[in-house]
Coordinates of C-alpha atoms in Angstrom, one line a residue:
X1 CA 214.7 147.1 125.1
X2 CA 211.6 149.0 123.9
X3 CA 213.2 149.4 120.4
X4 CA 213.9 145.6 120.2
X5 CA 210.3 144.9 121.2
X6 CA 209.0 147.3 118.6
X7 CA 211.1 145.6 115.9
X8 CA 209.8 142.2 116.9
X9 CA 206.2 143.5 116.7
X10 CA 206.9 145.0 113.3
X11 CA 208.5 141.8 112.1
X12 CA 205.5 139.9 113.4
X13 CA 203.1 142.1 111.5
X14 CA 205.1 141.8 108.3
X15 CA 205.2 138.0 108.7
X16 CA 201.5 137.9 109.2
X17 CA 200.9 140.0 106.1
X18 CA 203.3 137.8 104.1
X19 CA 201.4 134.6 105.1
X20 CA 198.1 136.2 104.2
X21 CA 199.5 137.4 100.9
X22 CA 200.8 133.9 100.0
X23 CA 197.5 132.4 101.0
X24 CA 195.6 134.8 98.7
X25 CA 198.0 134.4 95.8
X26 CA 198.1 130.6 95.8
X27 CA 194.9 130.1 93.7
X28 CA 196.1 132.5 91.1
X29 CA 199.5 130.9 90.9
X30 CA 197.9 127.5 90.5
X31 CA 195.6 128.9 87.8
X32 CA 198.5 130.4 85.7
X33 CA 200.7 127.3 86.1
X34 CA 197.9 124.9 85.3
X35 CA 196.7 126.9 82.3
X36 CA 200.2 126.6 80.6
X37 CA 200.9 123.0 81.7
X38 CA 199.7 120.3 79.3
X39 CA 199.9 117.8 82.2
X40 CA 198.2 119.9 84.9
X41 CA 196.9 118.2 87.9
X42 CA 195.0 118.9 91.1
X43 CA 198.1 120.0 93.1
X44 CA 200.3 122.9 92.3
X45 CA 203.6 122.1 90.5
X46 CA 206.0 123.7 88.1
X47 CA 205.1 122.5 84.5
X48 CA 207.7 120.2 82.9
X49 CA 206.8 121.8 79.6
X50 CA 205.1 125.2 79.0
X51 CA 202.8 125.6 75.9
X52 CA 199.5 127.0 74.8
X53 CA 197.8 123.6 74.1
X54 CA 195.1 124.2 76.8
X55 CA 194.2 127.5 75.2
X56 CA 194.2 125.9 71.8
X57 CA 191.8 123.3 72.9
X58 CA 189.4 125.9 74.4
X59 CA 189.0 127.6 71.0
X60 CA 189.7 124.7 68.6
X61 CA 188.0 121.8 70.3
X62 CA 185.5 123.6 72.6
X63 CA 183.2 126.5 71.9
X64 CA 185.5 129.1 73.4
X65 CA 184.9 131.8 70.8
X66 CA 181.1 131.3 71.1
X67 CA 181.2 131.5 74.9
X68 CA 183.4 134.6 74.9
X69 CA 181.2 136.2 72.2
X70 CA 178.0 135.5 74.1
X71 CA 179.5 136.8 77.4
X72 CA 180.7 140.0 75.7
X73 CA 177.3 140.6 74.0
X74 CA 175.2 140.1 77.1
X75 CA 177.4 141.8 79.6
X76 CA 178.3 144.6 77.2
X77 CA 174.6 145.2 76.3
X78 CA 173.6 145.1 80.0
X79 CA 176.4 147.5 80.9
X80 CA 175.4 150.0 78.2
X81 CA 171.8 149.9 79.3
X82 CA 172.9 150.5 82.9
X83 CA 175.1 153.4 81.9
X84 CA 172.3 155.2 80.0
X85 CA 169.6 154.6 82.6
X86 CA 171.8 155.4 85.6
X87 CA 173.2 158.5 83.9
X88 CA 169.9 160.1 83.2
X89 CA 168.3 158.7 86.3
X90 CA 171.1 159.7 88.6
X91 CA 171.1 163.2 87.2
X92 CA 167.3 163.5 87.7
X93 CA 167.5 162.2 91.2
X94 CA 170.3 164.5 92.1
X95 CA 168.6 167.7 90.8
X96 CA 165.1 167.0 92.0
X97 CA 163.8 168.0 95.5
X98 CA 160.8 165.7 95.5
X99 CA 159.7 164.2 98.8
X100 CA 159.8 160.7 97.4
X101 CA 163.4 160.7 96.4
X102 CA 164.9 159.1 99.5
X103 CA 162.1 156.5 99.9
X104 CA 162.6 155.6 96.2
X105 CA 166.3 155.2 96.5
X106 CA 166.0 153.0 99.6
X107 CA 163.4 150.9 98.0
X108 CA 165.4 150.2 94.8
X109 CA 168.5 149.3 96.8
X110 CA 166.5 146.5 98.4
X111 CA 166.9 144.7 95.1
X112 CA 170.6 144.5 96.0
X113 CA 169.9 143.3 99.5
X114 CA 167.5 140.5 98.6
X115 CA 169.5 137.3 97.7
X116 CA 169.3 136.7 93.9
X117 CA 168.1 133.1 94.3
X118 CA 165.0 134.4 96.2
X119 CA 164.1 136.4 93.1
X120 CA 164.6 133.7 90.5
X121 CA 161.2 132.1 90.6
X122 CA 159.1 135.3 90.3
X123 CA 161.5 136.7 87.7
X124 CA 161.2 133.5 85.7
X125 CA 157.4 133.8 85.8
X126 CA 157.5 137.4 84.6
X127 CA 160.0 136.6 81.8
X128 CA 158.0 133.5 80.8
X129 CA 154.8 135.7 80.3
X130 CA 156.8 138.3 78.3
X131 CA 158.3 135.5 76.2
X132 CA 154.9 134.1 75.3
X133 CA 153.9 137.6 74.0
X134 CA 157.2 137.9 72.1
X135 CA 156.6 134.4 70.5
X136 CA 153.2 135.6 69.3
X137 CA 154.7 138.7 67.7
X138 CA 157.6 136.8 66.1
X139 CA 155.4 134.0 64.7
X140 CA 153.2 136.7 63.1
X141 CA 156.1 138.7 61.5
X142 CA 159.0 136.3 60.9
X143 CA 159.0 133.3 58.5
X144 CA 158.9 130.0 60.3
X145 CA 162.4 129.1 59.0
X146 CA 163.9 131.9 61.0
X147 CA 161.7 131.7 64.0
X148 CA 164.3 129.9 66.3
X149 CA 167.1 132.2 65.3
X150 CA 165.0 135.3 65.9
X151 CA 163.9 134.1 69.3
X152 CA 167.5 133.6 70.3
X153 CA 167.9 137.3 69.8
X154 CA 164.7 138.8 71.1
X155 CA 163.4 136.1 73.4
X156 CA 162.9 136.8 77.1
X157 CA 163.7 133.1 77.9
X158 CA 166.7 131.6 76.2
X159 CA 167.4 134.8 74.3
X160 CA 169.9 137.7 74.3
X161 CA 167.3 140.3 75.0
X162 CA 165.9 138.7 78.1
X163 CA 169.4 138.2 79.6
X164 CA 170.5 141.8 78.9
X165 CA 167.3 143.2 80.5
X166 CA 167.5 140.9 83.5
X167 CA 171.1 141.7 84.3
X168 CA 170.6 145.4 83.7
X169 CA 167.6 145.4 86.0
X170 CA 169.6 143.6 88.8
X171 CA 172.6 145.9 88.7
X172 CA 170.9 149.2 87.9
X173 CA 170.1 150.2 91.5
X174 CA 173.7 150.4 92.6
X175 CA 174.6 152.3 89.5
X176 CA 171.8 154.8 90.2
X177 CA 173.1 155.4 93.7
X178 CA 176.6 155.9 92.4
X179 CA 175.5 158.4 89.7
X180 CA 173.1 160.3 92.0
X181 CA 175.9 160.6 94.6
X182 CA 178.4 161.7 91.9
X183 CA 176.1 164.3 90.4
X184 CA 175.5 165.7 94.0
X185 CA 179.2 166.7 93.9
X186 CA 179.0 168.4 90.5
X187 CA 178.3 172.1 90.8
X188 CA 175.2 173.5 89.1
X189 CA 177.3 176.5 88.0
X190 CA 178.7 174.6 85.0
X191 CA 175.2 174.0 83.6
X192 CA 174.0 177.5 84.5
X193 CA 177.0 178.9 82.6
X194 CA 176.1 176.8 79.6
X195 CA 172.5 178.0 79.7
X196 CA 173.7 181.6 79.9
X197 CA 175.7 180.9 76.7
X198 CA 172.5 179.7 75.0
X199 CA 173.3 176.0 74.9
X200 CA 170.5 173.6 74.2
X201 CA 169.9 170.5 76.3
X202 CA 171.6 168.4 73.8
X203 CA 174.7 170.7 73.8
X204 CA 174.8 170.8 77.6
X205 CA 174.5 167.0 77.7
X206 CA 177.3 166.5 75.1
X207 CA 179.7 169.2 76.1
X208 CA 179.1 169.6 79.9
X209 CA 177.3 166.8 81.6
X210 CA 178.9 163.7 79.9
X211 CA 182.5 165.0 80.3
X212 CA 181.8 165.9 84.0
X213 CA 180.1 162.6 84.6
X214 CA 182.8 160.4 83.0
X215 CA 184.3 159.3 86.4
X216 CA 180.9 158.3 87.8
X217 CA 179.9 156.6 84.6
X218 CA 183.2 154.6 84.5
X219 CA 182.7 153.5 88.1
X220 CA 179.1 152.5 87.5
X221 CA 180.0 150.7 84.3
X222 CA 182.8 148.9 85.9
X223 CA 180.7 147.6 88.7
X224 CA 177.9 146.7 86.4
X225 CA 180.2 144.9 83.9
X226 CA 182.0 142.9 86.6
X227 CA 178.8 142.0 88.3
X228 CA 177.3 140.8 85.0
X229 CA 180.5 139.0 84.1
X230 CA 180.6 137.1 87.4
X231 CA 176.9 136.2 87.3
X232 CA 176.3 132.4 87.1
X233 CA 172.8 131.9 88.4
X234 CA 170.9 134.0 85.7
X235 CA 172.6 132.4 82.7
X236 CA 172.1 128.9 84.3
X237 CA 168.4 129.6 84.8
X238 CA 167.5 131.4 81.7
X239 CA 169.7 129.7 79.1
X240 CA 169.1 126.3 77.7
X241 CA 170.5 126.5 74.1
X242 CA 174.1 125.6 73.6
X243 CA 174.4 128.4 71.1
X244 CA 173.8 131.0 73.9
X245 CA 176.1 129.4 76.5
X246 CA 178.4 131.9 78.2
X247 CA 181.8 131.5 79.8
X248 CA 180.6 130.6 83.3
X249 CA 178.4 127.9 81.9
X250 CA 181.4 126.8 79.7
X251 CA 183.5 126.2 82.8
X252 CA 180.6 124.5 84.5
X253 CA 179.9 122.1 81.5
X254 CA 183.7 121.4 81.2
X255 CA 183.8 120.5 84.9
X256 CA 180.9 118.1 84.7
X257 CA 181.6 116.5 81.3
X258 CA 184.1 113.7 82.1
X259 CA 184.7 111.3 84.9
X260 CA 188.2 112.7 85.1
X261 CA 188.5 116.4 85.5
X262 CA 190.6 118.2 82.9
X263 CA 192.4 120.7 85.1
X264 CA 194.4 122.3 82.3
X265 CA 191.3 123.0 80.2
X266 CA 189.5 124.4 83.2
X267 CA 192.4 126.6 84.1
X268 CA 192.7 127.9 80.5
X269 CA 189.0 128.8 80.4
X270 CA 189.3 130.5 83.8
X271 CA 192.2 132.6 82.6
X272 CA 190.3 133.7 79.5
X273 CA 187.3 134.4 81.8
X274 CA 189.4 136.6 84.0
X275 CA 191.1 138.7 81.4
X276 CA 188.1 141.0 80.3
X277 CA 187.2 141.8 84.0
X278 CA 190.8 142.7 84.7
X279 CA 191.1 144.8 81.6
X280 CA 187.9 146.6 82.5
X281 CA 189.3 147.4 85.9
X282 CA 192.6 148.7 84.5
X283 CA 190.8 150.9 82.0
X284 CA 188.4 152.4 84.6
X285 CA 190.8 152.4 87.6
X286 CA 191.6 156.1 87.3
X287 CA 188.0 157.1 87.1
X288 CA 187.1 154.7 90.0
X289 CA 189.7 156.4 92.3
X290 CA 188.4 159.8 91.3
X291 CA 184.8 158.9 91.9
X292 CA 185.3 157.3 95.3
X293 CA 188.0 159.8 96.2
X294 CA 185.4 162.6 96.4
X295 CA 184.5 163.2 92.8
X296 CA 184.6 166.7 91.4
X297 CA 184.6 169.7 93.7
X298 CA 182.1 172.4 92.8

């Protein structure tokens, strides 16, 4: 009797997990079916014909290549900046015994606690002031024919540089915490052995610290890249030129463009938008597990 009750309870748990799994998978199933269906609609259905016409339209009729390029440049640049700053910053915070270390760490994590929309207006004012200074410098040094192109690169508003700095600043605190925690698990004996062998700081950095820090850097980089990749508010607020439009804004503009929504086109853009984030996770998965599984043991 008890065995029968236990089997019924187990069957009930598996049934509940199955229903939750189906519920979670349905959006992804619709996305994949609609992306390859030239006659995709609102409701999920098996496509009568499977082809790549929706993807062709993204790149041939829309600015798919430009959106993808802009997204990779901005998110890649912000991730690189986060990796460099969090690597050196996390190492310094881990090794220092200063009294202000914990107050500093708690204060910077507040940036992650405050909702991003609450920061947009003061951030825009700061970036606008910096952009005016950059405009003065560019006007004084660059021919007027190339002014607009130069500002698209170095501008703090409607420019690559401003977007990269903003996204890096927003996602640096979490990366600093990850790297500081990771370096706490790395024994100082590795560095002391390198010093005893006469290694300079550059040699210790290249041959000891960076290889040891790879799992932490990969985890920090993954979180920073995915957070930048998912960001919609910052590009929407700080980009106005079509030449700088990123993939999230590409989906948004395609959604608003016509009276009748083109579900096939939207699904194809969404699939393209998803692939780099999934690829980044697959590449960094091993380091991610190692970092949050306890890191290195000293």
